[in-house]
Every structure is written in structure tokens, then in C-alpha cells.
Tab-separated table of C-alpha atoms and ligand atoms in Angstrom:
chain	number	residue	atom	x	y	z
A	1	MET	CA	2.399	-17.155	65.804
A	2	GLY	CA	0.147	-17.067	62.759
A	3	ARG	CA	-2.042	-14.532	64.485
A	4	LEU	CA	0.845	-12.180	65.236
A	5	TYR	CA	1.854	-12.383	61.609
A	6	ASN	CA	-1.735	-11.578	60.596
A	7	ASN	CA	-1.853	-8.531	62.870
A	8	ARG	CA	1.391	-7.231	61.451
A	9	PHE	CA	0.138	-7.784	58.000
A	10	ASN	CA	-3.095	-5.935	58.787
A	11	SER	CA	-1.350	-2.883	60.195
A	12	PHE	CA	0.972	-2.822	57.211
A	13	ALA	CA	-2.043	-2.936	54.874
A	14	ALA	CA	-3.714	-0.144	56.871
A	15	LEU	CA	-0.586	2.018	56.573
A	16	LEU	CA	-0.387	1.357	52.887
A	17	PHE	CA	-4.016	2.337	52.478
A	18	LEU	CA	-3.461	5.531	54.483
A	19	ALA	CA	-0.443	6.410	52.347
A	20	ALA	CA	-2.430	5.862	49.147
A	21	PHE	CA	-5.267	7.988	50.522
A	22	LEU	CA	-2.947	10.836	51.491
A	23	PHE	CA	-1.228	10.682	48.129
A	24	ALA	CA	-4.577	10.904	46.308
A	25	ALA	CA	-5.704	13.752	48.557
A	26	CYS	CA	-2.579	15.769	47.734
A	27	ALA	CA	-2.838	15.286	43.969
A	28	PRO	CA	-3.913	18.439	42.132
A	29	ASN	CA	-7.545	18.640	41.175
A	30	PRO	CA	-7.632	17.987	37.419
A	31	ARG	CA	-10.725	20.129	37.135
A	32	ALA	CA	-9.102	23.145	38.760
A	33	GLN	CA	-8.578	26.109	36.424
A	34	LEU	CA	-4.879	26.507	35.731
A	35	ILE	CA	-5.175	30.139	34.749
A	36	SER	CA	-7.280	32.130	37.099
A	37	PRO	CA	-9.721	34.545	35.477
A	38	ASP	CA	-7.935	37.305	37.408
A	39	MET	CA	-4.903	36.783	35.207
A	40	VAL	CA	-6.637	37.872	31.977
A	41	PRO	CA	-4.822	41.106	31.185
A	42	GLU	CA	-6.754	44.323	31.142
A	43	VAL	CA	-5.985	47.210	28.831
A	44	LYS	CA	-7.021	50.487	30.414
A	45	GLY	CA	-9.966	48.965	32.193
A	46	GLN	CA	-11.158	47.049	29.139
A	47	ALA	CA	-11.346	43.260	29.018
A	48	PHE	CA	-8.687	41.551	26.902
A	49	VAL	CA	-9.914	40.749	23.386
A	50	PRO	CA	-7.958	38.030	21.556
A	51	PRO	CA	-6.677	38.997	18.090
A	52	THR	CA	-9.074	38.253	15.231
A	53	PRO	CA	-7.806	35.222	13.267
A	54	THR	CA	-6.873	35.934	9.655
A	55	PRO	CA	-9.919	34.933	7.594
A	56	ILE	CA	-9.415	32.038	5.159
A	57	PRO	CA	-9.366	33.606	1.685
A	58	ASP	CA	-12.086	32.688	-0.775
A	59	ILE	CA	-11.416	32.488	-4.519
A	60	ASN	CA	-14.982	33.738	-5.087
A	61	ASN	CA	-14.022	37.131	-3.684
A	62	LEU	CA	-11.441	37.691	-6.423
A	63	THR	CA	-12.144	39.335	-9.760
A	64	GLU	CA	-11.246	37.494	-12.997
A	65	GLU	CA	-8.357	39.873	-13.470
A	66	GLU	CA	-6.989	39.054	-10.033
A	67	ILE	CA	-7.353	35.305	-10.656
A	68	TYR	CA	-5.443	35.310	-13.982
A	69	ALA	CA	-2.958	38.138	-13.332
A	70	GLY	CA	0.615	37.678	-14.499
A	71	LEU	CA	0.114	34.718	-16.873
A	72	PRO	CA	2.529	34.747	-19.833
A	73	ALA	CA	0.730	35.993	-22.982
A	74	ASP	CA	0.985	32.648	-24.813
A	75	VAL	CA	-0.661	30.889	-21.835
A	76	ALA	CA	-3.331	33.582	-21.414
A	77	ALA	CA	-4.213	33.114	-25.102
A	78	LEU	CA	-5.398	29.570	-24.270
A	79	LEU	CA	-7.919	30.719	-21.638
A	80	PRO	CA	-10.506	30.009	-20.355
A	81	GLY	CA	-9.577	26.316	-20.543
A	82	ASP	CA	-11.803	23.276	-20.166
A	83	PRO	CA	-12.191	22.243	-16.514
A	84	ALA	CA	-13.975	18.974	-17.436
A	85	HIS	CA	-10.998	17.943	-19.558
A	86	GLY	CA	-8.716	19.085	-16.727
A	87	GLU	CA	-10.552	16.759	-14.362
A	88	GLN	CA	-9.974	13.821	-16.748
A	89	LEU	CA	-6.306	14.735	-17.032
A	90	ALA	CA	-5.979	14.776	-13.242
A	91	THR	CA	-6.687	11.044	-13.403
A	92	SER	CA	-4.928	10.120	-16.664
A	93	ALA	CA	-1.767	12.120	-15.800
A	94	GLY	CA	-1.669	10.546	-12.330
A	95	CYS	CA	-2.183	13.723	-10.258
A	96	VAL	CA	-4.883	12.182	-8.070
A	97	GLY	CA	-2.560	9.294	-7.234
A	98	CYS	CA	-0.803	11.774	-4.933
A	99	HIS	CA	-3.352	14.594	-4.487
A	100	ARG	CA	-6.688	13.875	-2.800
A	101	LEU	CA	-9.811	15.910	-3.416
A	102	ASP	CA	-10.654	15.744	0.303
A	103	ASP	CA	-8.632	15.845	3.507
A	104	SER	CA	-8.464	12.051	3.934
A	105	ASN	CA	-4.740	11.855	3.171
A	106	THR	CA	-2.382	14.812	3.071
A	107	VAL	CA	0.807	12.843	3.755
A	108	VAL	CA	2.033	12.415	0.163
A	109	ALA	CA	0.872	15.718	-1.302
A	110	PRO	CA	-1.255	18.734	-0.369
A	111	THR	CA	-5.005	18.183	-0.663
A	112	TRP	CA	-6.955	19.689	-3.539
A	113	SER	CA	-9.998	20.359	-1.383
A	114	ASN	CA	-10.201	24.143	-1.491
A	115	VAL	CA	-6.859	24.421	-3.337
A	116	ALA	CA	-8.160	27.344	-5.455
A	117	SER	CA	-8.519	29.393	-2.288
A	118	THR	CA	-5.355	28.213	-0.520
A	119	SER	CA	-3.402	29.052	-3.696
A	120	ILE	CA	-4.057	32.735	-2.908
A	121	THR	CA	-1.881	32.457	0.197
A	122	ARG	CA	1.054	30.522	-1.278
A	123	VAL	CA	3.391	32.930	-3.091
A	124	PRO	CA	2.794	36.601	-2.269
A	125	GLY	CA	2.061	38.548	-5.446
A	126	GLU	CA	1.289	35.441	-7.537
A	127	SER	CA	-2.265	35.048	-8.820
A	128	PRO	CA	-3.931	31.625	-8.376
A	129	ALA	CA	-3.725	30.877	-12.129
A	130	LEU	CA	-0.040	31.781	-12.308
A	131	TYR	CA	0.669	29.791	-9.165
A	132	PHE	CA	-1.043	26.691	-10.628
A	133	TYR	CA	0.713	27.105	-13.958
A	134	GLN	CA	4.051	27.288	-12.164
A	135	SER	CA	3.215	24.431	-9.762
A	136	ILE	CA	2.612	22.126	-12.738
A	137	THR	CA	5.445	23.212	-15.015
A	138	GLU	CA	8.092	23.888	-12.350
A	139	PRO	CA	7.058	22.064	-9.164
A	140	ASN	CA	10.277	22.980	-7.364
A	141	ALA	CA	9.954	26.733	-7.950
A	142	PHE	CA	7.936	26.850	-4.734
A	143	VAL	CA	7.630	23.944	-2.322
A	144	VAL	CA	4.583	23.905	-0.055
A	145	ASP	CA	5.438	24.054	3.660
A	146	GLY	CA	5.686	20.589	5.201
A	147	TYR	CA	6.419	18.789	1.885
A	148	ASN	CA	9.579	17.865	0.041
A	149	GLY	CA	10.653	19.189	-3.331
A	150	GLY	CA	11.451	16.613	-6.010
A	151	VAL	CA	8.477	14.337	-5.218
A	152	MET	CA	6.088	15.745	-7.820
A	153	PRO	CA	7.171	14.786	-11.365
A	154	GLN	CA	9.167	17.557	-13.063
A	155	THR	CA	8.177	16.410	-16.545
A	156	TYR	CA	4.640	17.718	-17.061
A	157	ALA	CA	5.825	20.706	-19.101
A	158	ASP	CA	7.157	18.172	-21.649
A	159	THR	CA	4.525	15.439	-21.481
A	160	LEU	CA	1.416	17.666	-21.418
A	161	SER	CA	0.445	20.234	-24.053
A	162	ALA	CA	0.132	23.894	-23.078
A	163	GLN	CA	-3.642	23.540	-23.503
A	164	ASP	CA	-3.677	20.503	-21.170
A	165	ILE	CA	-1.892	22.543	-18.507
A	166	VAL	CA	-4.387	25.399	-18.895
A	167	ASP	CA	-7.247	22.878	-18.643
A	168	LEU	CA	-5.765	21.444	-15.434
A	169	MET	CA	-5.329	24.976	-14.124
A	170	SER	CA	-8.962	25.844	-14.873
A	171	TYR	CA	-10.063	22.639	-13.130
A	172	LEU	CA	-7.988	23.480	-10.038
A	173	LEU	CA	-9.558	26.960	-10.026
A	174	THR	CA	-12.954	25.278	-9.452
A	175	GLN	CA	-11.679	23.631	-6.229
A	176	GLY	CA	-12.364	26.634	-4.022
A	177	ALA	CA	-14.495	27.547	-1.025
A	178	GLN	CA	-18.124	27.428	-2.096
B	1	HEC	C1	4.227	11.704	-7.041
B	1	HEC	C2	3.267	12.560	-6.366
B	1	HEC	C3	2.668	13.733	-7.132
B	1	HEC	C4	2.049	13.711	-8.376
B	1	HEC	C5	1.838	12.529	-9.307
B	1	HEC	C6	1.595	15.064	-8.602
B	1	HEC	N1	1.929	15.877	-7.557
B	1	HEC	FE1	1.452	17.836	-7.337
B	1	HEC	N2	2.510	17.927	-5.615
B	1	HEC	C7	3.116	16.847	-5.000
B	1	HEC	C8	3.787	17.298	-3.808
B	1	HEC	C9	4.599	16.436	-2.843
B	1	HEC	C10	3.537	18.675	-3.698
B	1	HEC	C11	4.037	19.619	-2.592
B	1	HEC	C12	5.479	19.984	-2.810
B	1	HEC	C13	5.633	21.033	-3.856
B	1	HEC	O1	5.118	22.141	-3.663
B	1	HEC	O2	6.272	20.741	-4.881
B	1	HEC	C14	2.714	19.040	-4.856
B	1	HEC	C15	2.207	20.303	-5.086
B	1	HEC	C16	1.284	20.608	-6.067
B	1	HEC	C17	0.566	21.842	-6.182
B	1	HEC	C18	0.592	22.994	-5.174
B	1	HEC	C19	-0.510	22.673	-4.156
B	1	HEC	C20	-0.704	23.665	-3.048
B	1	HEC	O3	-1.464	23.329	-2.113
B	1	HEC	O4	-0.138	24.769	-3.053
B	1	HEC	C21	-0.225	21.763	-7.280
B	1	HEC	C22	-1.202	22.811	-7.805
B	1	HEC	C23	0.005	20.471	-7.877
B	1	HEC	N3	0.925	19.784	-7.108
B	1	HEC	C24	-0.601	20.028	-9.028
B	1	HEC	C25	-0.385	18.781	-9.585
B	1	HEC	C26	-0.952	18.351	-10.855
B	1	HEC	C27	-1.882	19.178	-11.718
B	1	HEC	C28	-0.513	17.075	-11.066
B	1	HEC	C29	-0.784	16.180	-12.253
B	1	HEC	C30	-0.580	16.748	-13.577
B	1	HEC	C31	0.307	16.696	-9.911
B	1	HEC	N4	0.363	17.767	-9.060
B	1	HEC	C32	0.910	15.460	-9.745
B	1	HEC	C33	3.109	15.540	-5.435
B	1	HEC	C34	2.593	15.104	-6.639
């Protein structure tokens, strides 16, 4: 009796093993190429060339005029600004509580690593200096993609002097691709 049971059990186990083997054999090979090289389109006999990615802009490729274009005259009169004082203000005014200088945390606010260069791409037609001036005095005028308006304090135009804002701006202009 026990033996019969054992035999049945063994053939059941063998079937199960066979089923598992067949299943594994039918699974697609994870290393197989999904897109065959034959599918790469050809243009008039030439191999397909992917589009060149847009190069990341570099603040160092801009002239001074391009960097400061469009600033109101009373702001331009305060140039060139003091980036070292701007750096101190970034701490004392609380900017770096939200903005990091590296990419370690971009959840609360956009990073300032390379912000001088990314500023070129933000508002078409706005120079980096004008964009920074506006970002500090009117944070909601333009809201960076992926972030919410109303998070950055709207009060800096009142609590900081015009020279402080220019100093912060000149500090941010040093945070570019080197
Ligand atoms: C409470 C958090 C917070 C504080 C404090 C803060 N910011 Fe911001 N800031 C943000 C957020 C969120 C954004 C993105 C949304 C937007 O564009 O308004 C932003 C955007 C910016 C931008 C545009 C960045 C880009 O990548 O285009 C600049 C420049 C900026 N802030 C400068 C400052 C300066 C200078 C200070 C200090 C005087 C400051 N921020 C303080 C949260 C903050």
C-alpha cells in the first residue's frame, strides 16, 4: 500500500519536474535582442544616425552683454556686485535651506550646481542676470518645471536691499559649468 502511494508520488513529481522544465525551455531568452539590427531604418542606403542631443549651454560661452542684457537701469547701476557677499547672504537669507549646491537633493528646490548655465534655458529671451533678478524678486513669475509656485518666499524684494539682490545674482552667476 505504502509502496503504491510512493510510486504515484514519484510519477507525480516527475511530471511536475517535466512541466517546470518545459515551461523554462519556452521562456524567452532574456539575452535575445528585442530589436533586430535589420530593423534600423536606412535612409537612401545610409545607416541611420540618431539626432545629435542639444548641447548643455555653458555660461562661459556668453559675452558680458549677453549675461546682463535686459536688467532695469537702476539694477544695472549696482553691477558688478559682490559674489562673496552673495554667498554669505545665501546662508543668512535661508536660500541654501532649500537650494543645494550639488545634486544631492533636488526635491524641495532646483539645485544650484550649474544654475548659471541652466538659467540660459529657462525663459527664452531672458538673460541669466535678468532671470536671477526676477527669480529672487518675483519667484512666481516663472516656475521651474517639476516644482510648485508659492514655495519660495515672495518677500525677498522687501527684506533684502537692491544691492543684496545684485550680490546674490552675481554669486549665482559663478555657479556655472567650469
Ligand atoms: C522655502 C524654500 C526656498 C527658499 C528659502 C528659497 N527658494 Fe529659490 N526656489 C524654491 C523653489 C521651490 C523653486 C522652484 C519654483 C520656482 O521657480 O519658483 C525656486 C527657484 C529659484 C530659482 C530658479 C532656479 C532655476 O533652476 O531656474 C532661483 C535662482 C532661486 N530660487 C533663488 C533663490 C535665492 C537667491 C534664495 C534666497 C534669497 C532662495 N531662492 C530661497 C524654493 C526656495
